[in-house]
């Protein structure tokens, strides 16, 4: 069983996907961490983010330890990830890893931008998780503040909008809802409510 969870940044897809995997006893892959790991390597090696060749090389040599780095959640890494994720060679080099992961038994939940459309178009269930832009910016702002970050809401809102625009308008595998995906708007819902609603859908599906 493969479950795809896609959507823009800070919509709650990571929380949902992780919760689903835990409740079902499935494997979980946050595919954004792969792009973040490549972005982080670019920054650590002093590469300019325009260097598509270097990014593709890092993507080709990625291993599971690089997606557990504590610095992956930083905002400059998120920005770098969004920048390098436009390069087709980077995406191509990360594709097989994601597809192999998706086949793990007894099942896998993958969250990202293009899981239902490109990585696993044959996923058993696809969800597209979204929320109003100001709600997503507020959540990201609260998260960064909670970590002691020195940020303003306006700066976070600008970042969220710039990243959405880049991720949704790139030529290769942009953020997109698959035709057969179920849309979940989390603007007015708590994380528990989202998880419960989606688990109901998964259990209905399992009954056939
Ligand atoms: O979900 P996230 O914020 O960790 O993702 C970081 C960046 O990685 C995001 O701005 C775009 C890119 N990304 C992607 O292009 N495709 C994916 N499947 C997941 C993330």
Coordinates of C-alpha atoms and ligand atoms in Angstrom, one line a residue:
X1 CA 0.0 0.0 0.0
X2 CA 1.4 3.4 -1.0
X3 CA -0.1 6.6 0.3
X4 CA 0.9 9.9 -1.4
X5 CA 0.6 13.2 0.6
X6 CA 1.3 16.3 -1.5
X7 CA 0.8 20.0 -0.9
X8 CA 2.5 23.4 -0.5
X9 CA 4.8 24.3 2.4
X10 CA 3.5 24.5 6.0
X11 CA 0.0 23.0 5.0
X12 CA 0.4 20.3 7.6
X13 CA 1.3 17.5 5.2
X14 CA 4.3 16.3 7.2
X15 CA 2.3 16.1 10.4
X16 CA -0.4 14.2 8.6
X17 CA 1.9 11.8 6.7
X18 CA 3.9 11.0 9.9
X19 CA 0.7 10.4 11.9
X20 CA -0.7 8.2 9.2
X21 CA 2.4 6.1 9.0
X22 CA 2.5 5.7 12.7
X23 CA -1.2 4.7 13.0
X24 CA -0.9 2.2 10.1
X25 CA 2.6 0.8 11.0
X26 CA 3.9 2.0 7.6
X27 CA 7.3 3.4 6.6
X28 CA 7.4 7.2 6.3
X29 CA 9.5 9.4 3.9
X30 CA 9.6 13.2 4.1
X31 CA 10.8 13.7 0.5
X32 CA 11.4 17.4 1.2
X33 CA 14.3 16.3 3.4
X34 CA 16.0 14.8 0.3
X35 CA 15.9 18.2 -1.4
X36 CA 16.9 19.9 1.8
X37 CA 19.9 17.6 2.2
X38 CA 21.1 18.5 -1.3
X39 CA 20.5 22.2 -0.5
X40 CA 22.5 21.9 2.8
X41 CA 25.4 20.2 1.0
X42 CA 25.5 23.1 -1.5
X43 CA 25.7 25.6 1.3
X44 CA 28.3 23.7 3.3
X45 CA 30.5 23.2 0.2
X46 CA 30.1 26.9 -0.7
X47 CA 28.5 26.2 -4.0
X48 CA 26.4 28.8 -5.7
X49 CA 22.7 27.7 -6.0
X50 CA 22.9 28.2 -9.8
X51 CA 25.3 25.3 -10.1
X52 CA 22.9 22.6 -11.3
X53 CA 25.8 20.2 -12.0
X54 CA 27.1 20.3 -8.4
X55 CA 23.5 19.9 -7.1
X56 CA 22.9 16.9 -9.3
X57 CA 26.1 15.3 -8.1
X58 CA 25.1 15.7 -4.5
X59 CA 21.7 14.3 -5.3
X60 CA 23.4 11.2 -6.8
X61 CA 25.4 10.5 -3.7
X62 CA 22.7 11.1 -1.1
X63 CA 22.4 8.5 1.7
X64 CA 20.0 8.1 4.7
X65 CA 22.4 9.8 7.1
X66 CA 22.3 13.0 5.2
X67 CA 18.5 13.3 5.6
X68 CA 18.8 13.1 9.4
X69 CA 21.0 16.3 9.8
X70 CA 19.7 18.7 12.5
X71 CA 20.3 21.7 10.2
X72 CA 17.8 20.5 7.6
X73 CA 14.9 22.5 9.1
X74 CA 16.6 25.9 8.9
X75 CA 15.0 28.5 6.6
X76 CA 18.1 29.1 4.5
X77 CA 18.2 25.4 3.8
X78 CA 14.5 25.4 2.9
X79 CA 15.3 28.3 0.4
X80 CA 18.3 26.4 -1.0
X81 CA 16.1 23.2 -1.4
X82 CA 13.5 25.1 -3.3
X83 CA 16.1 26.6 -5.6
X84 CA 17.9 23.3 -6.4
X85 CA 14.7 21.4 -6.8
X86 CA 14.0 23.1 -10.1
X87 CA 16.9 21.2 -11.8
X88 CA 15.6 18.2 -13.7
X89 CA 18.9 16.3 -13.1
X90 CA 18.5 16.7 -9.3
X91 CA 14.9 15.4 -9.5
X92 CA 16.0 12.5 -11.7
X93 CA 18.8 11.5 -9.4
X94 CA 16.4 11.4 -6.4
X95 CA 13.6 9.5 -8.2
X96 CA 14.7 5.9 -7.8
X97 CA 15.4 6.3 -4.1
X98 CA 11.9 7.5 -3.6
X99 CA 10.3 4.8 -5.7
X100 CA 12.3 2.0 -4.0
X101 CA 11.2 3.4 -0.6
X102 CA 7.6 3.5 -1.7
X103 CA 7.7 -0.3 -2.3
X104 CA 8.6 -1.1 1.3
X105 CA 6.3 -3.6 3.0
X106 CA 3.8 -3.5 4.6
X107 CA 3.3 0.0 3.1
X108 CA 4.7 3.5 2.9
X109 CA 3.5 7.1 3.2
X110 CA 5.5 9.7 1.3
X111 CA 5.0 13.4 1.6
X112 CA 6.2 16.0 -0.9
X113 CA 5.1 18.0 -3.9
X114 CA 5.0 15.5 -6.8
X115 CA 4.4 12.1 -5.2
X116 CA 0.9 11.5 -6.6
X117 CA 1.8 13.0 -10.0
X118 CA 5.4 11.8 -10.8
X119 CA 7.0 9.7 -8.1
X120 CA 4.1 7.3 -7.5
X121 CA 1.4 8.0 -10.0
X122 CA 0.0 4.5 -9.1
X123 CA -0.2 5.2 -5.4
X124 CA -3.3 3.5 -3.8
X125 CA -4.4 6.7 -2.1
X126 CA -3.4 10.3 -2.8
X127 CA -4.1 13.3 -0.6
X128 CA -3.5 17.0 -1.5
X129 CA -3.1 18.9 1.7
X130 CA -3.5 22.7 1.6
X131 CA -4.4 25.7 3.7
X132 CA -4.9 29.4 3.2
X133 CA -1.5 31.2 2.7
X134 CA -1.8 33.4 5.8
X135 CA -2.6 30.3 7.9
X136 CA 0.4 28.5 6.6
X137 CA 2.7 31.5 7.2
X138 CA 1.3 31.9 10.7
X139 CA 2.1 28.2 11.5
X140 CA 5.6 28.5 10.1
X141 CA 6.1 31.7 12.1
X142 CA 4.9 30.1 15.3
X143 CA 7.2 27.1 14.7
X144 CA 10.3 29.3 14.1
X145 CA 9.5 31.5 17.1
X146 CA 9.1 28.4 19.2
X147 CA 12.6 27.4 18.2
X148 CA 13.8 30.8 19.4
X149 CA 14.2 32.2 15.9
X150 CA 14.5 35.9 15.3
X151 CA 11.8 36.3 12.6
X152 CA 8.9 38.6 11.7
X153 CA 5.6 37.3 10.4
X154 CA 5.9 39.5 7.3
X155 CA 9.3 38.0 6.4
X156 CA 7.9 34.4 6.9
X157 CA 4.9 35.3 4.7
X158 CA 7.1 36.6 1.9
X159 CA 9.2 33.4 2.1
X160 CA 6.2 31.1 2.0
X161 CA 4.8 32.9 -1.0
X162 CA 8.1 33.0 -2.9
X163 CA 8.7 29.3 -2.3
X164 CA 5.1 28.4 -3.3
X165 CA 5.5 30.4 -6.5
X166 CA 8.8 28.7 -7.4
X167 CA 7.6 25.2 -6.4
X168 CA 4.4 25.5 -8.3
X169 CA 5.7 27.2 -11.5
X170 CA 8.9 25.2 -12.2
X171 CA 8.9 23.2 -15.5
X172 CA 9.7 19.8 -14.0
X173 CA 7.3 18.2 -11.5
X174 CA 5.8 21.3 -10.0
X175 CA 3.6 21.1 -6.9
X176 CA 0.3 19.8 -8.3
X177 CA -2.8 17.9 -7.3
X178 CA -3.2 14.6 -9.1
X179 CA -6.6 14.2 -10.8
X180 CA -7.4 11.3 -8.5
X181 CA -6.2 13.0 -5.3
X182 CA -8.5 13.9 -2.4
X183 CA -8.1 17.6 -1.4
X184 CA -7.9 18.4 2.3
X185 CA -8.0 22.0 3.4
X186 CA -6.5 22.2 6.9
X187 CA -7.1 26.0 7.5
X188 CA -9.9 25.4 10.0
X189 CA -8.8 22.0 11.4
X190 CA -6.5 20.8 14.1
X191 CA -3.8 18.2 13.2
X192 CA -5.8 15.5 15.1
X193 CA -9.0 16.3 13.1
X194 CA -7.1 16.1 9.8
X195 CA -5.5 12.7 10.8
X196 CA -8.9 11.3 11.9
X197 CA -10.6 12.3 8.7
X198 CA -7.9 10.9 6.6
X199 CA -7.7 7.6 8.6
X200 CA -11.4 7.2 8.0
X201 CA -10.8 7.4 4.2
X202 CA -7.9 5.0 4.4
X203 CA -10.0 2.4 6.4
X204 CA -12.9 2.8 4.0
X205 CA -10.4 2.2 1.1
X206 CA -9.0 -0.9 2.9
X207 CA -12.5 -2.5 3.1
X208 CA -12.6 -2.3 -0.7
Ligands
LIG1 O1 8.4 20.1 2.2 P1 9.7 20.9 2.4 O2 9.4 22.3 2.9 O3 10.7 20.2 3.3 O4 10.4 21.0 1.0 C1 11.6 21.7 0.8 C2 11.7 22.1 -0.7 O5 12.0 20.8 -1.5 C3 10.4 22.6 -1.4 O6 10.4 24.0 -1.3 C4 10.5 22.1 -2.8 C5 11.3 20.8 -2.7 N1 10.5 19.6 -2.9 C6 10.3 19.2 -4.1 O7 10.6 19.9 -5.1 N2 9.6 18.0 -4.3 C7 9.3 17.2 -3.3 N3 8.7 16.0 -3.5 C8 9.5 17.7 -1.9 C9 10.2 18.9 -1.8

